[in-house]
């Protein structure tokens, strides 16, 4: 059974750096095609994709946020860490991690098939 | 950067009716597109991947079609639990979500 769980501070102050951890089980991030994405959702608004790290250590970022984001993985701990610098009240919302996979040889995108429950982050001014 | 637009923004339908949701990409995403359903207070759920393949456990009333820049999610006969917000997402280049389509009860 594949599961993911987000953890991190519920409250951060403006200009601080946010560090979120996604702890997963049921799959290996060193297996071909595997990836983990971070997605966020401000209250009442749409989903926003933030970043992804793949089995081969490739990193991908939102174009609008890439200067503030960093993603890393610890395969031995089954964890993916997202850091976001210079936090602002506009960054308040629910942050999700999700397994995000492709079938490499078939050029097939399998989607973000398993999501964590999300963690709520509030940025105070 | 590839931008996704979804239409309509909101659609009001009755149970049993057919829903047709559109997602258009600013340039080709080949088939690297997925559809998600989100209900209030819940994480999104994968419905369709690779443009047209139903995810595990998704009822047959959900279907996806399209490739390149134009994609459609069809719900053949709306059940009460289908009233939700639907998002498309592309993983091709600078991944991102569309703004969503809300399916409301008429």
mmCIF file with all atom_site columns, C-alpha atoms in Angstrom:
data_model
loop_
_atom_site.group_PDB
_atom_site.id
_atom_site.type_symbol
_atom_site.label_atom_id
_atom_site.label_alt_id
_atom_site.label_comp_id
_atom_site.label_asym_id
_atom_site.label_entity_id
_atom_site.label_seq_id
_atom_site.pdbx_PDB_ins_code
_atom_site.Cartn_x
_atom_site.Cartn_y
_atom_site.Cartn_z
_atom_site.occupancy
_atom_site.B_iso_or_equiv
_atom_site.pdbx_formal_charge
_atom_site.auth_seq_id
_atom_site.auth_comp_id
_atom_site.auth_asym_id
_atom_site.auth_atom_id
_atom_site.pdbx_PDB_model_num
ATOM 1   C CA . UNK A 1 1   ? 0.000   0.000  0.000   1.00 0.00 ? 1   UNK A CA 1
ATOM 2   C CA . UNK A 1 2   ? 1.370   3.372  -1.055  1.00 0.00 ? 2   UNK A CA 1
ATOM 3   C CA . UNK A 1 3   ? 1.044   6.207  1.431   1.00 0.00 ? 3   UNK A CA 1
ATOM 4   C CA . UNK A 1 4   ? 2.467   9.718  1.715   1.00 0.00 ? 4   UNK A CA 1
ATOM 5   C CA . UNK A 1 5   ? 2.336   12.070 4.682   1.00 0.00 ? 5   UNK A CA 1
ATOM 6   C CA . UNK A 1 6   ? 3.317   15.730 4.856   1.00 0.00 ? 6   UNK A CA 1
ATOM 7   C CA . UNK A 1 7   ? 4.813   17.263 7.952   1.00 0.00 ? 7   UNK A CA 1
ATOM 8   C CA . UNK A 1 8   ? 6.104   20.675 8.900   1.00 0.00 ? 8   UNK A CA 1
ATOM 9   C CA . UNK A 1 9   ? 5.257   23.816 10.833  1.00 0.00 ? 9   UNK A CA 1
ATOM 10  C CA . UNK A 1 10  ? 1.667   24.995 10.879  1.00 0.00 ? 10  UNK A CA 1
ATOM 11  C CA . UNK A 1 11  ? 2.714   28.609 11.355  1.00 0.00 ? 11  UNK A CA 1
ATOM 12  C CA . UNK A 1 12  ? 5.633   30.564 9.957   1.00 0.00 ? 12  UNK A CA 1
ATOM 13  C CA . UNK A 1 13  ? 6.425   34.256 9.976   1.00 0.00 ? 13  UNK A CA 1
ATOM 14  C CA . UNK A 1 14  ? 6.813   36.470 6.963   1.00 0.00 ? 14  UNK A CA 1
ATOM 15  C CA . UNK A 1 15  ? 10.323  36.291 5.423   1.00 0.00 ? 15  UNK A CA 1
ATOM 16  C CA . UNK A 1 16  ? 11.088  32.980 7.146   1.00 0.00 ? 16  UNK A CA 1
ATOM 17  C CA . UNK A 1 17  ? 11.965  29.782 5.295   1.00 0.00 ? 17  UNK A CA 1
ATOM 18  C CA . UNK A 1 18  ? 9.445   26.949 5.248   1.00 0.00 ? 18  UNK A CA 1
ATOM 19  C CA . UNK A 1 19  ? 10.669  23.358 5.338   1.00 0.00 ? 19  UNK A CA 1
ATOM 20  C CA . UNK A 1 20  ? 8.194   20.576 4.607   1.00 0.00 ? 20  UNK A CA 1
ATOM 21  C CA . UNK A 1 21  ? 8.857   16.856 4.659   1.00 0.00 ? 21  UNK A CA 1
ATOM 22  C CA . UNK A 1 22  ? 7.003   14.193 2.717   1.00 0.00 ? 22  UNK A CA 1
ATOM 23  C CA . UNK A 1 23  ? 7.444   10.742 4.232   1.00 0.00 ? 23  UNK A CA 1
ATOM 24  C CA . UNK A 1 24  ? 6.284   7.936  2.005   1.00 0.00 ? 24  UNK A CA 1
ATOM 25  C CA . UNK A 1 25  ? 5.993   4.170  1.995   1.00 0.00 ? 25  UNK A CA 1
ATOM 26  C CA . UNK A 1 26  ? 5.058   1.433  -0.433  1.00 0.00 ? 26  UNK A CA 1
ATOM 27  C CA . UNK A 1 27  ? 7.389   2.460  -3.244  1.00 0.00 ? 27  UNK A CA 1
ATOM 28  C CA . UNK A 1 28  ? 11.011  3.326  -3.835  1.00 0.00 ? 28  UNK A CA 1
ATOM 29  C CA . UNK A 1 29  ? 12.067  6.690  -5.206  1.00 0.00 ? 29  UNK A CA 1
ATOM 30  C CA . UNK A 1 30  ? 15.078  4.994  -6.746  1.00 0.00 ? 30  UNK A CA 1
ATOM 31  C CA . UNK A 1 31  ? 12.886  2.923  -9.092  1.00 0.00 ? 31  UNK A CA 1
ATOM 32  C CA . UNK A 1 32  ? 12.746  4.028  -12.712 1.00 0.00 ? 32  UNK A CA 1
ATOM 33  C CA . UNK A 1 33  ? 9.896   6.422  -13.450 1.00 0.00 ? 33  UNK A CA 1
ATOM 34  C CA . UNK A 1 34  ? 9.135   7.320  -9.865  1.00 0.00 ? 34  UNK A CA 1
ATOM 35  C CA . UNK A 1 35  ? 8.791   10.900 -8.720  1.00 0.00 ? 35  UNK A CA 1
ATOM 36  C CA . UNK A 1 36  ? 7.290   12.950 -5.906  1.00 0.00 ? 36  UNK A CA 1
ATOM 37  C CA . UNK A 1 37  ? 5.611   16.308 -6.503  1.00 0.00 ? 37  UNK A CA 1
ATOM 38  C CA . UNK A 1 38  ? 4.595   19.082 -4.149  1.00 0.00 ? 38  UNK A CA 1
ATOM 39  C CA . UNK A 1 39  ? 1.346   20.953 -4.777  1.00 0.00 ? 39  UNK A CA 1
ATOM 40  C CA . UNK A 1 40  ? -0.307  23.716 -2.789  1.00 0.00 ? 40  UNK A CA 1
ATOM 41  C CA . UNK A 1 41  ? -3.754  25.265 -2.548  1.00 0.00 ? 41  UNK A CA 1
ATOM 42  C CA . UNK A 1 42  ? -4.543  28.658 -1.013  1.00 0.00 ? 42  UNK A CA 1
ATOM 43  C CA . UNK A 1 43  ? -7.884  28.765 0.801   1.00 0.00 ? 43  UNK A CA 1
ATOM 44  C CA . UNK A 1 44  ? -10.732 28.717 -1.714  1.00 0.00 ? 44  UNK A CA 1
ATOM 45  C CA . UNK A 1 45  ? -8.388  28.778 -4.699  1.00 0.00 ? 45  UNK A CA 1
ATOM 46  C CA . UNK A 1 46  ? -7.040  26.426 -7.329  1.00 0.00 ? 46  UNK A CA 1
ATOM 47  C CA . UNK A 1 47  ? -4.292  23.857 -7.074  1.00 0.00 ? 47  UNK A CA 1
ATOM 48  C CA . UNK A 1 48  ? -0.764  25.053 -7.838  1.00 0.00 ? 48  UNK A CA 1
ATOM 49  C CA . UNK A 1 49  ? 2.023   22.641 -8.738  1.00 0.00 ? 49  UNK A CA 1
ATOM 50  C CA . UNK A 1 50  ? 5.305   23.586 -7.048  1.00 0.00 ? 50  UNK A CA 1
ATOM 51  C CA . UNK A 1 51  ? 8.099   21.101 -7.663  1.00 0.00 ? 51  UNK A CA 1
ATOM 52  C CA . UNK A 1 52  ? 9.047   17.532 -8.424  1.00 0.00 ? 52  UNK A CA 1
ATOM 53  C CA . UNK A 1 53  ? 12.025  15.290 -7.853  1.00 0.00 ? 53  UNK A CA 1
ATOM 54  C CA . UNK A 1 54  ? 12.521  12.122 -9.889  1.00 0.00 ? 54  UNK A CA 1
ATOM 55  C CA . UNK A 1 55  ? 14.195  8.766  -9.358  1.00 0.00 ? 55  UNK A CA 1
ATOM 56  C CA . UNK A 1 56  ? 17.228  9.961  -11.352 1.00 0.00 ? 56  UNK A CA 1
ATOM 57  C CA . UNK A 1 57  ? 17.662  13.075 -9.147  1.00 0.00 ? 57  UNK A CA 1
ATOM 58  C CA . UNK A 1 58  ? 16.234  15.427 -11.778 1.00 0.00 ? 58  UNK A CA 1
ATOM 59  C CA . UNK A 1 59  ? 14.510  18.417 -10.189 1.00 0.00 ? 59  UNK A CA 1
ATOM 60  C CA . UNK A 1 60  ? 11.685  20.473 -11.708 1.00 0.00 ? 60  UNK A CA 1
ATOM 61  C CA . UNK A 1 61  ? 10.208  23.706 -10.396 1.00 0.00 ? 61  UNK A CA 1
ATOM 62  C CA . UNK A 1 62  ? 7.286   26.040 -10.965 1.00 0.00 ? 62  UNK A CA 1
ATOM 63  C CA . UNK A 1 63  ? 8.503   28.770 -13.272 1.00 0.00 ? 63  UNK A CA 1
ATOM 64  C CA . UNK A 1 64  ? 7.028   31.515 -11.098 1.00 0.00 ? 64  UNK A CA 1
ATOM 65  C CA . UNK A 1 65  ? 8.452   30.160 -7.836  1.00 0.00 ? 65  UNK A CA 1
ATOM 66  C CA . UNK A 1 66  ? 11.713  28.519 -8.834  1.00 0.00 ? 66  UNK A CA 1
ATOM 67  C CA . UNK A 1 67  ? 13.909  31.156 -7.241  1.00 0.00 ? 67  UNK A CA 1
ATOM 68  C CA . UNK A 1 68  ? 12.339  30.394 -3.842  1.00 0.00 ? 68  UNK A CA 1
ATOM 69  C CA . UNK A 1 69  ? 12.080  26.596 -3.976  1.00 0.00 ? 69  UNK A CA 1
ATOM 70  C CA . UNK A 1 70  ? 14.430  23.713 -3.379  1.00 0.00 ? 70  UNK A CA 1
ATOM 71  C CA . UNK A 1 71  ? 13.556  20.026 -3.397  1.00 0.00 ? 71  UNK A CA 1
ATOM 72  C CA . UNK A 1 72  ? 15.659  17.103 -2.252  1.00 0.00 ? 72  UNK A CA 1
ATOM 73  C CA . UNK A 1 73  ? 15.271  13.435 -1.433  1.00 0.00 ? 73  UNK A CA 1
ATOM 74  C CA . UNK A 1 74  ? 16.638  10.961 1.045   1.00 0.00 ? 74  UNK A CA 1
ATOM 75  C CA . UNK A 1 75  ? 16.007  7.597  -0.518  1.00 0.00 ? 75  UNK A CA 1
ATOM 76  C CA . UNK A 1 76  ? 17.170  5.676  2.553   1.00 0.00 ? 76  UNK A CA 1
ATOM 77  C CA . UNK A 1 77  ? 14.621  7.468  4.727   1.00 0.00 ? 77  UNK A CA 1
ATOM 78  C CA . UNK A 1 78  ? 11.870  7.504  2.084   1.00 0.00 ? 78  UNK A CA 1
ATOM 79  C CA . UNK A 1 79  ? 11.560  11.255 2.402   1.00 0.00 ? 79  UNK A CA 1
ATOM 80  C CA . UNK A 1 80  ? 11.323  14.251 0.100   1.00 0.00 ? 80  UNK A CA 1
ATOM 81  C CA . UNK A 1 81  ? 11.983  17.713 1.515   1.00 0.00 ? 81  UNK A CA 1
ATOM 82  C CA . UNK A 1 82  ? 10.723  20.991 0.072   1.00 0.00 ? 82  UNK A CA 1
ATOM 83  C CA . UNK A 1 83  ? 12.060  24.339 1.215   1.00 0.00 ? 83  UNK A CA 1
ATOM 84  C CA . UNK A 1 84  ? 10.486  27.650 0.299   1.00 0.00 ? 84  UNK A CA 1
ATOM 85  C CA . UNK A 1 85  ? 12.299  30.851 1.193   1.00 0.00 ? 85  UNK A CA 1
ATOM 86  C CA . UNK A 1 86  ? 11.033  34.328 1.960   1.00 0.00 ? 86  UNK A CA 1
ATOM 87  C CA . UNK A 1 87  ? 7.545   33.261 2.977   1.00 0.00 ? 87  UNK A CA 1
ATOM 88  C CA . UNK A 1 88  ? 4.676   35.721 2.590   1.00 0.00 ? 88  UNK A CA 1
ATOM 89  C CA . UNK A 1 89  ? 1.046   35.669 3.802   1.00 0.00 ? 89  UNK A CA 1
ATOM 90  C CA . UNK A 1 90  ? 0.090   34.898 0.176   1.00 0.00 ? 90  UNK A CA 1
ATOM 91  C CA . UNK A 1 91  ? 1.815   31.524 0.653   1.00 0.00 ? 91  UNK A CA 1
ATOM 92  C CA . UNK A 1 92  ? -0.792  30.491 3.220   1.00 0.00 ? 92  UNK A CA 1
ATOM 93  C CA . UNK A 1 93  ? -2.591  27.312 2.238   1.00 0.00 ? 93  UNK A CA 1
ATOM 94  C CA . UNK A 1 94  ? -2.617  23.552 2.227   1.00 0.00 ? 94  UNK A CA 1
ATOM 95  C CA . UNK A 1 95  ? 0.517   21.842 0.942   1.00 0.00 ? 95  UNK A CA 1
ATOM 96  C CA . UNK A 1 96  ? 0.298   18.343 -0.534  1.00 0.00 ? 96  UNK A CA 1
ATOM 97  C CA . UNK A 1 97  ? 2.844   15.835 -1.709  1.00 0.00 ? 97  UNK A CA 1
ATOM 98  C CA . UNK A 1 98  ? 1.934   13.161 -4.240  1.00 0.00 ? 98  UNK A CA 1
ATOM 99  C CA . UNK A 1 99  ? 3.552   10.281 -6.078  1.00 0.00 ? 99  UNK A CA 1
ATOM 100 C CA . UNK A 1 100 ? 4.082   11.399 -9.672  1.00 0.00 ? 100 UNK A CA 1
ATOM 101 C CA . UNK A 1 101 ? 5.208   8.710  -12.098 1.00 0.00 ? 101 UNK A CA 1
ATOM 102 C CA . UNK A 1 102 ? 5.877   7.868  -15.711 1.00 0.00 ? 102 UNK A CA 1
ATOM 103 C CA . UNK A 1 103 ? 6.530   4.654  -17.569 1.00 0.00 ? 103 UNK A CA 1
ATOM 104 C CA . UNK A 1 104 ? 9.812   5.676  -19.113 1.00 0.00 ? 104 UNK A CA 1
ATOM 105 C CA . UNK A 1 105 ? 10.081  3.239  -22.015 1.00 0.00 ? 105 UNK A CA 1
ATOM 106 C CA . UNK A 1 106 ? 6.429   3.696  -23.009 1.00 0.00 ? 106 UNK A CA 1
ATOM 107 C CA . UNK A 1 107 ? 6.430   7.529  -22.753 1.00 0.00 ? 107 UNK A CA 1
ATOM 108 C CA . UNK A 1 108 ? 3.320   7.169  -20.615 1.00 0.00 ? 108 UNK A CA 1
ATOM 109 C CA . UNK A 1 109 ? 2.353   9.569  -17.829 1.00 0.00 ? 109 UNK A CA 1
ATOM 110 C CA . UNK A 1 110 ? 0.716   7.749  -14.946 1.00 0.00 ? 110 UNK A CA 1
ATOM 111 C CA . UNK A 1 111 ? -0.372  10.882 -13.111 1.00 0.00 ? 111 UNK A CA 1
ATOM 112 C CA . UNK A 1 112 ? -0.209  11.795 -9.445  1.00 0.00 ? 112 UNK A CA 1
ATOM 113 C CA . UNK A 1 113 ? -1.943  8.679  -8.246  1.00 0.00 ? 113 UNK A CA 1
ATOM 114 C CA . UNK A 1 114 ? -1.521  8.808  -4.474  1.00 0.00 ? 114 UNK A CA 1
ATOM 115 C CA . UNK A 1 115 ? -1.684  11.991 -2.412  1.00 0.00 ? 115 UNK A CA 1
ATOM 116 C CA . UNK A 1 116 ? -0.989  12.828 1.174   1.00 0.00 ? 116 UNK A CA 1
ATOM 117 C CA . UNK A 1 117 ? -3.739  14.357 3.282   1.00 0.00 ? 117 UNK A CA 1
ATOM 118 C CA . UNK A 1 118 ? -2.070  17.765 3.138   1.00 0.00 ? 118 UNK A CA 1
ATOM 119 C CA . UNK A 1 119 ? -0.640  20.035 5.768   1.00 0.00 ? 119 UNK A CA 1
ATOM 120 C CA . UNK A 1 120 ? -1.929  23.528 6.432   1.00 0.00 ? 120 UNK A CA 1
ATOM 121 C CA . UNK A 1 121 ? 0.578   26.349 6.600   1.00 0.00 ? 121 UNK A CA 1
ATOM 122 C CA . UNK A 1 122 ? -0.289  29.848 7.774   1.00 0.00 ? 122 UNK A CA 1
ATOM 123 C CA . UNK A 1 123 ? 2.108   32.719 7.210   1.00 0.00 ? 123 UNK A CA 1
ATOM 124 C CA . UNK A 1 124 ? 1.740   35.534 9.689   1.00 0.00 ? 124 UNK A CA 1
ATOM 125 C CA . UNK A 1 125 ? 2.654   39.086 8.920   1.00 0.00 ? 125 UNK A CA 1
ATOM 126 C CA . UNK B 2 1   ? 5.751   27.804 -20.244 1.00 0.00 ? 1   UNK B CA 1
ATOM 127 C CA . UNK B 2 2   ? 2.630   25.832 -21.145 1.00 0.00 ? 2   UNK B CA 1
ATOM 128 C CA . UNK B 2 3   ? -0.622  27.319 -19.864 1.00 0.00 ? 3   UNK B CA 1
ATOM 129 C CA . UNK B 2 4   ? -3.815  25.325 -19.388 1.00 0.00 ? 4   UNK B CA 1
ATOM 130 C CA . UNK B 2 5   ? -7.266  26.824 -19.723 1.00 0.00 ? 5   UNK B CA 1
ATOM 131 C CA . UNK B 2 6   ? -10.405 25.023 -18.603 1.00 0.00 ? 6   UNK B CA 1
ATOM 132 C CA . UNK B 2 7   ? -13.952 25.641 -19.699 1.00 0.00 ? 7   UNK B CA 1
ATOM 133 C CA . UNK B 2 8   ? -16.500 26.271 -18.526 1.00 0.00 ? 8   UNK B CA 1
ATOM 134 C CA . UNK B 2 9   ? -15.408 27.717 -15.195 1.00 0.00 ? 9   UNK B CA 1
ATOM 135 C CA . UNK B 2 10  ? -18.675 26.496 -13.670 1.00 0.00 ? 10  UNK B CA 1
ATOM 136 C CA . UNK B 2 11  ? -21.390 24.248 -15.020 1.00 0.00 ? 11  UNK B CA 1
ATOM 137 C CA . UNK B 2 12  ? -24.735 23.566 -13.352 1.00 0.00 ? 12  UNK B CA 1
ATOM 138 C CA . UNK B 2 13  ? -26.239 20.183 -14.135 1.00 0.00 ? 13  UNK B CA 1
ATOM 139 C CA . UNK B 2 14  ? -28.716 17.710 -12.702 1.00 0.00 ? 14  UNK B CA 1
ATOM 140 C CA . UNK B 2 15  ? -27.974 14.130 -11.619 1.00 0.00 ? 15  UNK B CA 1
ATOM 141 C CA . UNK B 2 16  ? -28.190 11.847 -14.613 1.00 0.00 ? 16  UNK B CA 1
ATOM 142 C CA . UNK B 2 17  ? -27.059 14.518 -17.067 1.00 0.00 ? 17  UNK B CA 1
ATOM 143 C CA . UNK B 2 18  ? -23.856 14.370 -19.083 1.00 0.00 ? 18  UNK B CA 1
ATOM 144 C CA . UNK B 2 19  ? -20.953 16.651 -18.208 1.00 0.00 ? 19  UNK B CA 1
ATOM 145 C CA . UNK B 2 20  ? -18.362 17.669 -20.780 1.00 0.00 ? 20  UNK B CA 1
ATOM 146 C CA . UNK B 2 21  ? -15.319 19.519 -19.445 1.00 0.00 ? 21  UNK B CA 1
ATOM 147 C CA . UNK B 2 22  ? -12.622 21.003 -21.649 1.00 0.00 ? 22  UNK B CA 1
ATOM 148 C CA . UNK B 2 23  ? -8.921  21.565 -21.049 1.00 0.00 ? 23  UNK B CA 1
ATOM 149 C CA . UNK B 2 24  ? -6.815  23.361 -23.631 1.00 0.00 ? 24  UNK B CA 1
ATOM 150 C CA . UNK B 2 25  ? -3.023  23.698 -23.579 1.00 0.00 ? 25  UNK B CA 1
ATOM 151 C CA . UNK B 2 26  ? -1.152  26.644 -25.073 1.00 0.00 ? 26  UNK B CA 1
ATOM 152 C CA . UNK B 2 27  ? 1.127   24.172 -26.844 1.00 0.00 ? 27  UNK B CA 1
ATOM 153 C CA . UNK B 2 28  ? 1.276   20.428 -27.236 1.00 0.00 ? 28  UNK B CA 1
ATOM 154 C CA . UNK B 2 29  ? 1.632   18.313 -24.107 1.00 0.00 ? 29  UNK B CA 1
ATOM 155 C CA . UNK B 2 30  ? 1.410   15.090 -26.173 1.00 0.00 ? 30  UNK B CA 1
ATOM 156 C CA . UNK B 2 31  ? -0.553  12.791 -23.830 1.00 0.00 ? 31  UNK B CA 1
ATOM 157 C CA . UNK B 2 32  ? 1.122   13.965 -20.617 1.00 0.00 ? 32  UNK B CA 1
ATOM 158 C CA . UNK B 2 33  ? -2.148  15.184 -19.160 1.00 0.00 ? 33  UNK B CA 1
ATOM 159 C CA . UNK B 2 34  ? -4.200  14.009 -16.196 1.00 0.00 ? 34  UNK B CA 1
ATOM 160 C CA . UNK B 2 35  ? -7.558  14.897 -14.662 1.00 0.00 ? 35  UNK B CA 1
ATOM 161 C CA . UNK B 2 36  ? -8.297  15.200 -10.947 1.00 0.00 ? 36  UNK B CA 1
ATOM 162 C CA . UNK B 2 37  ? -11.461 15.519 -8.894  1.00 0.00 ? 37  UNK B CA 1
ATOM 163 C CA . UNK B 2 38  ? -11.459 17.478 -5.664  1.00 0.00 ? 38  UNK B CA 1
ATOM 164 C CA . UNK B 2 39  ? -14.191 17.700 -3.073  1.00 0.00 ? 39  UNK B CA 1
ATOM 165 C CA . UNK B 2 40  ? -14.212 20.231 -0.205  1.00 0.00 ? 40  UNK B CA 1
ATOM 166 C CA . UNK B 2 41  ? -11.741 19.408 2.520   1.00 0.00 ? 41  UNK B CA 1
ATOM 167 C CA . UNK B 2 42  ? -10.234 16.503 0.592   1.00 0.00 ? 42  UNK B CA 1
ATOM 168 C CA . UNK B 2 43  ? -7.057  15.903 -1.346  1.00 0.00 ? 43  UNK B CA 1
ATOM 169 C CA . UNK B 2 44  ? -7.477  15.647 -5.112  1.00 0.00 ? 44  UNK B CA 1
ATOM 170 C CA . UNK B 2 45  ? -8.145  12.227 -6.605  1.00 0.00 ? 45  UNK B CA 1
ATOM 171 C CA . UNK B 2 46  ? -6.663  11.015 -9.888  1.00 0.00 ? 46  UNK B CA 1
ATOM 172 C CA . UNK B 2 47  ? -9.375  10.184 -12.434 1.00 0.00 ? 47  UNK B CA 1
ATOM 173 C CA . UNK B 2 48  ? -7.645  10.011 -15.824 1.00 0.00 ? 48  UNK B CA 1
ATOM 174 C CA . UNK B 2 49  ? -3.961  9.708  -16.700 1.00 0.00 ? 49  UNK B CA 1
ATOM 175 C CA . UNK B 2 50  ? -1.998  9.809  -19.925 1.00 0.00 ? 50  UNK B CA 1
ATOM 176 C CA . UNK B 2 51  ? -4.865  11.741 -21.510 1.00 0.00 ? 51  UNK B CA 1
ATOM 177 C CA . UNK B 2 52  ? -7.407  8.947  -21.694 1.00 0.00 ? 52  UNK B CA 1
ATOM 178 C CA . UNK B 2 53  ? -6.688  6.094  -19.281 1.00 0.00 ? 53  UNK B CA 1
ATOM 179 C CA . UNK B 2 54  ? -8.945  5.612  -16.261 1.00 0.00 ? 54  UNK B CA 1
ATOM 180 C CA . UNK B 2 55  ? -7.154  5.341  -12.926 1.00 0.00 ? 55  UNK B CA 1
ATOM 181 C CA . UNK B 2 56  ? -7.656  2.348  -10.686 1.00 0.00 ? 56  UNK B CA 1
ATOM 182 C CA . UNK B 2 57  ? -11.101 2.220  -9.120  1.00 0.00 ? 57  UNK B CA 1
ATOM 183 C CA . UNK B 2 58  ? -12.567 5.052  -11.204 1.00 0.00 ? 58  UNK B CA 1
ATOM 184 C CA . UNK B 2 59  ? -16.080 4.294  -12.493 1.00 0.00 ? 59  UNK B CA 1
ATOM 185 C CA . UNK B 2 60  ? -16.615 3.771  -16.198 1.00 0.00 ? 60  UNK B CA 1
ATOM 186 C CA . UNK B 2 61  ? -18.848 6.859  -16.410 1.00 0.00 ? 61  UNK B CA 1
ATOM 187 C CA . UNK B 2 62  ? -15.639 8.921  -16.362 1.00 0.00 ? 62  UNK B CA 1
ATOM 188 C CA . UNK B 2 63  ? -13.766 9.063  -19.655 1.00 0.00 ? 63  UNK B CA 1
ATOM 189 C CA . UNK B 2 64  ? -10.987 11.191 -21.064 1.00 0.00 ? 64  UNK B CA 1
ATOM 190 C CA . UNK B 2 65  ? -10.047 11.966 -24.622 1.00 0.00 ? 65  UNK B CA 1
ATOM 191 C CA . UNK B 2 66  ? -7.685  14.131 -26.594 1.00 0.00 ? 66  UNK B CA 1
ATOM 192 C CA . UNK B 2 67  ? -4.005  14.599 -27.257 1.00 0.00 ? 67  UNK B CA 1
ATOM 193 C CA . UNK B 2 68  ? -1.745  17.470 -28.131 1.00 0.00 ? 68  UNK B CA 1
ATOM 194 C CA . UNK B 2 69  ? -3.527  20.646 -27.051 1.00 0.00 ? 69  UNK B CA 1
ATOM 195 C CA . UNK B 2 70  ? -7.211  19.742 -26.646 1.00 0.00 ? 70  UNK B CA 1
ATOM 196 C CA . UNK B 2 71  ? -8.538  17.392 -23.996 1.00 0.00 ? 71  UNK B CA 1
ATOM 197 C CA . UNK B 2 72  ? -11.998 16.506 -22.716 1.00 0.00 ? 72  UNK B CA 1
ATOM 198 C CA . UNK B 2 73  ? -13.250 14.880 -19.547 1.00 0.00 ? 73  UNK B CA 1
ATOM 199 C CA . UNK B 2 74  ? -16.726 13.405 -19.897 1.00 0.00 ? 74  UNK B CA 1
ATOM 200 C CA . UNK B 2 75  ? -18.968 12.180 -17.124 1.00 0.00 ? 75  UNK B CA 1
ATOM 201 C CA . UNK B 2 76  ? -21.644 10.223 -18.941 1.00 0.00 ? 76  UNK B CA 1
ATOM 202 C CA . UNK B 2 77  ? -24.327 10.355 -16.254 1.00 0.00 ? 77  UNK B CA 1
ATOM 203 C CA . UNK B 2 78  ? -23.734 12.448 -13.161 1.00 0.00 ? 78  UNK B CA 1
ATOM 204 C CA . UNK B 2 79  ? -24.075 10.761 -9.800  1.00 0.00 ? 79  UNK B CA 1
ATOM 205 C CA . UNK B 2 80  ? -24.630 12.833 -6.638  1.00 0.00 ? 80  UNK B CA 1
ATOM 206 C CA . UNK B 2 81  ? -21.029 12.228 -5.554  1.00 0.00 ? 81  UNK B CA 1
ATOM 207 C CA . UNK B 2 82  ? -19.661 13.687 -8.812  1.00 0.00 ? 82  UNK B CA 1
ATOM 208 C CA . UNK B 2 83  ? -20.456 17.292 -7.953  1.00 0.00 ? 83  UNK B CA 1
ATOM 209 C CA . UNK B 2 84  ? -16.998 18.673 -7.289  1.00 0.00 ? 84  UNK B CA 1
ATOM 210 C CA . UNK B 2 85  ? -14.172 20.677 -8.840  1.00 0.00 ? 85  UNK B CA 1
ATOM 211 C CA . UNK B 2 86  ? -12.184 19.119 -11.677 1.00 0.00 ? 86  UNK B CA 1
ATOM 212 C CA . UNK B 2 87  ? -8.627  20.058 -12.606 1.00 0.00 ? 87  UNK B CA 1
ATOM 213 C CA . UNK B 2 88  ? -6.439  19.116 -15.525 1.00 0.00 ? 88  UNK B CA 1
ATOM 214 C CA . UNK B 2 89  ? -2.666  18.957 -15.103 1.00 0.00 ? 89  UNK B CA 1
ATOM 215 C CA . UNK B 2 90  ? 0.132   18.684 -17.627 1.00 0.00 ? 90  UNK B CA 1
ATOM 216 C CA . UNK B 2 91  ? 3.536   17.249 -16.951 1.00 0.00 ? 91  UNK B CA 1
ATOM 217 C CA . UNK B 2 92  ? 5.135   18.055 -20.253 1.00 0.00 ? 92  UNK B CA 1
ATOM 218 C CA . UNK B 2 93  ? 7.002   21.330 -19.901 1.00 0.00 ? 93  UNK B CA 1
ATOM 219 C CA . UNK B 2 94  ? 6.907   23.579 -16.830 1.00 0.00 ? 94  UNK B CA 1
ATOM 220 C CA . UNK B 2 95  ? 4.178   21.397 -15.239 1.00 0.00 ? 95  UNK B CA 1
ATOM 221 C CA . UNK B 2 96  ? 1.019   23.053 -14.035 1.00 0.00 ? 96  UNK B CA 1
ATOM 222 C CA . UNK B 2 97  ? -2.693  22.829 -13.349 1.00 0.00 ? 97  UNK B CA 1
ATOM 223 C CA . UNK B 2 98  ? -5.599  24.424 -15.095 1.00 0.00 ? 98  UNK B CA 1
ATOM 224 C CA . UNK B 2 99  ? -7.815  26.790 -13.082 1.00 0.00 ? 99  UNK B CA 1
ATOM 225 C CA . UNK B 2 100 ? -10.497 24.138 -12.585 1.00 0.00 ? 100 UNK B CA 1
ATOM 226 C CA . UNK B 2 101 ? -14.128 23.568 -13.518 1.00 0.00 ? 101 UNK B CA 1
ATOM 227 C CA . UNK B 2 102 ? -16.760 23.461 -10.807 1.00 0.00 ? 102 UNK B CA 1
ATOM 228 C CA . UNK B 2 103 ? -19.668 21.094 -11.445 1.00 0.00 ? 103 UNK B CA 1
ATOM 229 C CA . UNK B 2 104 ? -22.649 22.305 -9.413  1.00 0.00 ? 104 UNK B CA 1
ATOM 230 C CA . UNK B 2 105 ? -26.069 20.852 -8.785  1.00 0.00 ? 105 UNK B CA 1
ATOM 231 C CA . UNK B 2 106 ? -28.733 22.577 -10.863 1.00 0.00 ? 106 UNK B CA 1
#
